[in-house]
């Protein structure tokens, strides 16, 4: 009987001490906000396009950080963004849901524009300039190609045109040796 | 043998000769689980080092001042697990605060240190071998350094293998296990280095 | 330290790390420079140097003179472009330029009138010794001079007299370590007096105390010619250094290491080590610009390779199409022939010969397919022999770097100092598995640059988006504050002055409330 008492008391006392230590620790190491979503947000392309189903890049980053969604919903970021987020989160990469698209920018056909300013209000990065009853135009260097301005335009005068390929931005492709191509194939199969 | 050289022998034997992962085959789960990236492996190593050293000293104290005087040796495992679990909880909170990315990278393997057989193994072996307080602490620390050493080496190898052309049949865990086996063979070469 | 000591004692047997000694194939070293005739049509791209492109000054139909400025520089890192001969501008449109992408650039097409009249608006500055270096520097810029060694870096930028980084030594680069090329070699033999004079001009411009003319020991006649030119003017601040033949000794930083024992740190320029490097042909061009007022309109090009029936060195006007130049040397059918722009080690393969030569064109090679290694068919696995690391002049680890580039592990590649690679091609040359290492590095560098570009664009977009959100919020707050203010004043007015009640009720705010 005495044995049992000792056992219970010592184990209970020990557990109590451990509990107190942990309680203090949880106060000391309490975390405000979520630093992880900052890191994810920094990896996203910031097009604010909403193609992931969230109203912008930041909300999507928050959702990934909390583990609500997969890492493969960012369409404009493409495979590279998906891989770097997967790497950061330590999860297996997943194939993209949609095909990667060529980079585009919006272009306003000025002779058809009626100057309604609706597209200006829709642009998430303020890349359209103009005033009421004046032609609007897109600052191509700042356009993220999010297509959010197409829908509100009442006269459908906005086109998405392919970004011009610049000589300075050209980069060498992989060598056309078999092994280099094998590497590329392996990369692709790895992600599926 | 002087005290210092004795400590040296204990450390050396714990790190290389009786390496917990490659010679005793304890703690294989995190060894294979978090060795994908060197940074994660280093984080894990430090976490294990912290837990193992403190767990082996704390368990020695518990053994000496609670279990033996009260004749409660049958509660040994429960006590030791309690100590380890507390330490792991503590380090988990600390890592979450200090490095959220590392926390994310370690994932489930961080709480799993609790059930890491290497940690419990060190604590139990310490009391079995009737080590003194200092030698148990050293033994725990040495075992942790050994674990860290092979984990980091292995993660370096795996990073290199990521880009290597591996036959389809050997991809993934197969080639990892083969590599681990070869590392184990290499560590076998350390046996006989010191007399324990 | 030890190396510089050895250098001083004259034991410079291993001047810089690594390097190779390929078959030099200097078939044209004794071929005197010939003038290339004027082609029926000149194609002058508006960018022939590193930096910003120029904007055309002429319009279709304009008549231009040789040396007349036809495109003005935009931005600091840029030099103007001049007409190669007198004639008429017939069109301005995009045309292929010597670039590995095969992409085009706006080019000015000039039809020569055959008179070859020179624009004489710039006079020679015979009294350069008394002139301010800044004025000479402006002349060098106006004459469109960019490094003629192949990189085409605007020369006037390097000629800045800077108190913080005083230039002590000028190194005149007559190394020409690329196989086949002999254009600098012939220029040194034939125009040694002008080169020495040009060197004196730039010594005056940057106030350098001494100058070294570095020549590899496989060009003895050039060494002799330069020494003779020096002894005839009796200048003892300029010396000629003969260096053992080794590739890539002509690379700026490797040459500085060979001569002074100093390593120029990564990310720093030679001027931070008190050194200024200039190419032979560039100095000749500077001499012509100062003494004669000539803008750069031609350059010496080595036309060689086993597919060229009559290889030689030619003085070619900038903008001459490659096909025309090859035709002068008897090559007209390009089947089974690879065209290289530049030397065989660092040059770039051109897809077709209808491309003009520019300021960076050092050589035009035509090599039969049979002679070029069919590299793309036989890349074997790396056998870790380590030859690539041995020959790397920067002491990198090319095989690991290539692995990382191939697998898109760009951060790791950057960790292994991918961006320090000078793409000399020594590693690819010695690789027994024929791995196109440099090609992988170029791929890795391009991908990294693209990722960085995307990141900075994303950063700008994020700032713009956040700025917009903040603005919308502020506008909302301001509106709310305004409404509150109106409401408050109305309320206080109606309390103080009940007579105004009726009047206040007509205001839109209260109306809305009702």
PDB file of N, CA, C and O in Angstrom, chain C residues 275-309:
ATOM      1  N   UNK C 275      44.894  49.360 -61.661  1.00  0.00           N
ATOM      2  CA  UNK C 275      45.310  48.907 -62.981  1.00  0.00           C
ATOM      3  C   UNK C 275      44.247  49.277 -64.006  1.00  0.00           C
ATOM      4  O   UNK C 275      43.056  49.295 -63.707  1.00  0.00           O
ATOM      5  N   UNK C 276      44.698  49.610 -65.201  1.00  0.00           N
ATOM      6  CA  UNK C 276      43.768  49.834 -66.304  1.00  0.00           C
ATOM      7  C   UNK C 276      44.203  48.927 -67.443  1.00  0.00           C
ATOM      8  O   UNK C 276      45.364  48.931 -67.834  1.00  0.00           O
ATOM      9  N   UNK C 277      43.267  48.128 -67.944  1.00  0.00           N
ATOM     10  CA  UNK C 277      43.581  47.226 -69.047  1.00  0.00           C
ATOM     11  C   UNK C 277      42.976  47.763 -70.329  1.00  0.00           C
ATOM     12  O   UNK C 277      41.803  48.152 -70.337  1.00  0.00           O
ATOM     13  N   UNK C 278      43.755  47.785 -71.379  1.00  0.00           N
ATOM     14  CA  UNK C 278      43.200  48.179 -72.675  1.00  0.00           C
ATOM     15  C   UNK C 278      43.683  47.209 -73.729  1.00  0.00           C
ATOM     16  O   UNK C 278      44.796  46.686 -73.649  1.00  0.00           O
ATOM     17  N   UNK C 279      42.842  47.025 -74.728  1.00  0.00           N
ATOM     18  CA  UNK C 279      43.190  46.138 -75.821  1.00  0.00           C
ATOM     19  C   UNK C 279      44.015  46.906 -76.853  1.00  0.00           C
ATOM     20  O   UNK C 279      43.888  48.127 -76.975  1.00  0.00           O
ATOM     21  N   UNK C 280      44.850  46.206 -77.585  1.00  0.00           N
ATOM     22  CA  UNK C 280      45.715  46.807 -78.607  1.00  0.00           C
ATOM     23  C   UNK C 280      44.898  47.644 -79.604  1.00  0.00           C
ATOM     24  O   UNK C 280      45.185  48.827 -79.839  1.00  0.00           O
ATOM     25  N   UNK C 281      43.870  46.999 -80.158  1.00  0.00           N
ATOM     26  CA  UNK C 281      43.114  47.674 -81.216  1.00  0.00           C
ATOM     27  C   UNK C 281      42.373  48.896 -80.662  1.00  0.00           C
ATOM     28  O   UNK C 281      42.217  49.911 -81.356  1.00  0.00           O
ATOM     29  N   UNK C 282      41.935  48.820 -79.410  1.00  0.00           N
ATOM     30  CA  UNK C 282      41.247  49.951 -78.810  1.00  0.00           C
ATOM     31  C   UNK C 282      42.177  51.154 -78.695  1.00  0.00           C
ATOM     32  O   UNK C 282      41.785  52.294 -78.971  1.00  0.00           O
ATOM     33  N   UNK C 283      43.425  50.880 -78.298  1.00  0.00           N
ATOM     34  CA  UNK C 283      44.379  51.976 -78.141  1.00  0.00           C
ATOM     35  C   UNK C 283      44.679  52.614 -79.497  1.00  0.00           C
ATOM     36  O   UNK C 283      44.781  53.835 -79.623  1.00  0.00           O
ATOM     37  N   UNK C 284      44.783  51.787 -80.528  1.00  0.00           N
ATOM     38  CA  UNK C 284      44.971  52.311 -81.888  1.00  0.00           C
ATOM     39  C   UNK C 284      43.776  53.216 -82.256  1.00  0.00           C
ATOM     40  O   UNK C 284      43.952  54.316 -82.801  1.00  0.00           O
ATOM     41  N   UNK C 285      42.568  52.766 -81.902  1.00  0.00           N
ATOM     42  CA  UNK C 285      41.372  53.555 -82.223  1.00  0.00           C
ATOM     43  C   UNK C 285      41.375  54.868 -81.439  1.00  0.00           C
ATOM     44  O   UNK C 285      40.979  55.921 -81.958  1.00  0.00           O
ATOM     45  N   UNK C 286      41.844  54.826 -80.177  1.00  0.00           N
ATOM     46  CA  UNK C 286      41.918  56.054 -79.384  1.00  0.00           C
ATOM     47  C   UNK C 286      42.896  57.023 -80.037  1.00  0.00           C
ATOM     48  O   UNK C 286      42.634  58.227 -80.165  1.00  0.00           O
ATOM     49  N   UNK C 287      44.035  56.499 -80.494  1.00  0.00           N
ATOM     50  CA  UNK C 287      45.027  57.330 -81.164  1.00  0.00           C
ATOM     51  C   UNK C 287      44.404  58.026 -82.379  1.00  0.00           C
ATOM     52  O   UNK C 287      44.565  59.235 -82.576  1.00  0.00           O
ATOM     53  N   UNK C 288      43.662  57.263 -83.198  1.00  0.00           N
ATOM     54  CA  UNK C 288      43.038  57.845 -84.383  1.00  0.00           C
ATOM     55  C   UNK C 288      41.993  58.893 -84.004  1.00  0.00           C
ATOM     56  O   UNK C 288      41.854  59.916 -84.669  1.00  0.00           O
ATOM     57  N   UNK C 289      41.269  58.613 -82.928  1.00  0.00           N
ATOM     58  CA  UNK C 289      40.224  59.556 -82.517  1.00  0.00           C
ATOM     59  C   UNK C 289      40.825  60.885 -82.062  1.00  0.00           C
ATOM     60  O   UNK C 289      40.319  61.958 -82.382  1.00  0.00           O
ATOM     61  N   UNK C 290      41.924  60.825 -81.313  1.00  0.00           N
ATOM     62  CA  UNK C 290      42.520  62.046 -80.777  1.00  0.00           C
ATOM     63  C   UNK C 290      43.319  62.767 -81.859  1.00  0.00           C
ATOM     64  O   UNK C 290      43.184  63.978 -82.072  1.00  0.00           O
ATOM     65  N   UNK C 291      44.167  62.026 -82.570  1.00  0.00           N
ATOM     66  CA  UNK C 291      45.096  62.665 -83.505  1.00  0.00           C
ATOM     67  C   UNK C 291      44.432  63.074 -84.809  1.00  0.00           C
ATOM     68  O   UNK C 291      44.797  64.074 -85.428  1.00  0.00           O
ATOM     69  N   UNK C 292      43.471  62.269 -85.274  1.00  0.00           N
ATOM     70  CA  UNK C 292      42.869  62.535 -86.585  1.00  0.00           C
ATOM     71  C   UNK C 292      41.403  62.942 -86.484  1.00  0.00           C
ATOM     72  O   UNK C 292      40.823  63.390 -87.466  1.00  0.00           O
ATOM     73  N   UNK C 293      40.801  62.739 -85.325  1.00  0.00           N
ATOM     74  CA  UNK C 293      39.385  63.039 -85.190  1.00  0.00           C
ATOM     75  C   UNK C 293      38.494  62.011 -85.871  1.00  0.00           C
ATOM     76  O   UNK C 293      37.363  62.303 -86.237  1.00  0.00           O
ATOM     77  N   UNK C 294      39.019  60.787 -86.042  1.00  0.00           N
ATOM     78  CA  UNK C 294      38.239  59.742 -86.724  1.00  0.00           C
ATOM     79  C   UNK C 294      37.363  58.994 -85.718  1.00  0.00           C
ATOM     80  O   UNK C 294      37.843  58.501 -84.707  1.00  0.00           O
ATOM     81  N   UNK C 295      36.094  58.905 -86.037  1.00  0.00           N
ATOM     82  CA  UNK C 295      35.234  58.027 -85.256  1.00  0.00           C
ATOM     83  C   UNK C 295      35.504  56.598 -85.707  1.00  0.00           C
ATOM     84  O   UNK C 295      36.046  56.374 -86.795  1.00  0.00           O
ATOM     85  N   UNK C 296      35.106  55.643 -84.856  1.00  0.00           N
ATOM     86  CA  UNK C 296      35.437  54.262 -85.199  1.00  0.00           C
ATOM     87  C   UNK C 296      34.469  53.759 -86.278  1.00  0.00           C
ATOM     88  O   UNK C 296      33.254  53.764 -86.101  1.00  0.00           O
ATOM     89  N   UNK C 297      35.014  53.384 -87.413  1.00  0.00           N
ATOM     90  CA  UNK C 297      34.173  52.903 -88.503  1.00  0.00           C
ATOM     91  C   UNK C 297      34.663  51.573 -89.051  1.00  0.00           C
ATOM     92  O   UNK C 297      33.995  50.970 -89.872  1.00  0.00           O
ATOM     93  N   UNK C 298      35.817  51.152 -88.623  1.00  0.00           N
ATOM     94  CA  UNK C 298      36.288  49.843 -89.097  1.00  0.00           C
ATOM     95  C   UNK C 298      37.055  49.154 -87.983  1.00  0.00           C
ATOM     96  O   UNK C 298      37.309  49.744 -86.930  1.00  0.00           O
ATOM     97  N   UNK C 299      37.410  47.910 -88.197  1.00  0.00           N
ATOM     98  CA  UNK C 299      38.229  47.179 -87.248  1.00  0.00           C
ATOM     99  C   UNK C 299      38.914  46.031 -87.985  1.00  0.00           C
ATOM    100  O   UNK C 299      38.517  45.667 -89.091  1.00  0.00           O
ATOM    101  N   UNK C 300      39.950  45.467 -87.347  1.00  0.00           N
ATOM    102  CA  UNK C 300      40.654  44.349 -87.956  1.00  0.00           C
ATOM    103  C   UNK C 300      39.958  43.053 -87.528  1.00  0.00           C
ATOM    104  O   UNK C 300      39.656  42.868 -86.347  1.00  0.00           O
ATOM    105  N   UNK C 301      39.716  42.202 -88.504  1.00  0.00           N
ATOM    106  CA  UNK C 301      39.058  40.935 -88.203  1.00  0.00           C
ATOM    107  C   UNK C 301      39.868  39.816 -88.831  1.00  0.00           C
ATOM    108  O   UNK C 301      40.297  39.926 -89.985  1.00  0.00           O
ATOM    109  N   UNK C 302      40.092  38.739 -88.058  1.00  0.00           N
ATOM    110  CA  UNK C 302      40.748  37.565 -88.620  1.00  0.00           C
ATOM    111  C   UNK C 302      39.686  36.689 -89.263  1.00  0.00           C
ATOM    112  O   UNK C 302      38.702  36.321 -88.605  1.00  0.00           O
ATOM    113  N   UNK C 303      39.858  36.392 -90.539  1.00  0.00           N
ATOM    114  CA  UNK C 303      38.938  35.477 -91.221  1.00  0.00           C
ATOM    115  C   UNK C 303      39.698  34.186 -91.409  1.00  0.00           C
ATOM    116  O   UNK C 303      40.693  34.150 -92.130  1.00  0.00           O
ATOM    117  N   UNK C 304      39.265  33.141 -90.706  1.00  0.00           N
ATOM    118  CA  UNK C 304      40.067  31.919 -90.725  1.00  0.00           C
ATOM    119  C   UNK C 304      39.173  30.702 -90.501  1.00  0.00           C
ATOM    120  O   UNK C 304      37.951  30.811 -90.468  1.00  0.00           O
ATOM    121  N   UNK C 305      39.815  29.567 -90.309  1.00  0.00           N
ATOM    122  CA  UNK C 305      39.086  28.324 -90.143  1.00  0.00           C
ATOM    123  C   UNK C 305      39.338  27.413 -91.329  1.00  0.00           C
ATOM    124  O   UNK C 305      39.707  27.882 -92.410  1.00  0.00           O
ATOM    125  N   UNK C 306      39.150  26.096 -91.132  1.00  0.00           N
ATOM    126  CA  UNK C 306      39.524  25.165 -92.191  1.00  0.00           C
ATOM    127  C   UNK C 306      38.578  25.217 -93.394  1.00  0.00           C
ATOM    128  O   UNK C 306      38.881  24.663 -94.439  1.00  0.00           O
ATOM    129  N   UNK C 307      37.432  25.896 -93.250  1.00  0.00           N
ATOM    130  CA  UNK C 307      36.521  25.993 -94.381  1.00  0.00           C
ATOM    131  C   UNK C 307      36.774  27.254 -95.211  1.00  0.00           C
ATOM    132  O   UNK C 307      36.136  27.441 -96.246  1.00  0.00           O
ATOM    133  N   UNK C 308      37.684  28.098 -94.753  1.00  0.00           N
ATOM    134  CA  UNK C 308      37.984  29.316 -95.515  1.00  0.00           C
ATOM    135  C   UNK C 308      39.165  29.035 -96.430  1.00  0.00           C
ATOM    136  O   UNK C 308      40.261  28.728 -95.951  1.00  0.00           O
ATOM    137  N   UNK C 309      38.980  29.123 -97.761  1.00  0.00           N
ATOM    138  CA  UNK C 309      40.079  28.788 -98.671  1.00  0.00           C
ATOM    139  C   UNK C 309      41.279  29.705 -98.514  1.00  0.00           C
ATOM    140  O   UNK C 309      42.424  29.247 -98.576  1.00  0.00           O
TER     141      UNK C 309
END
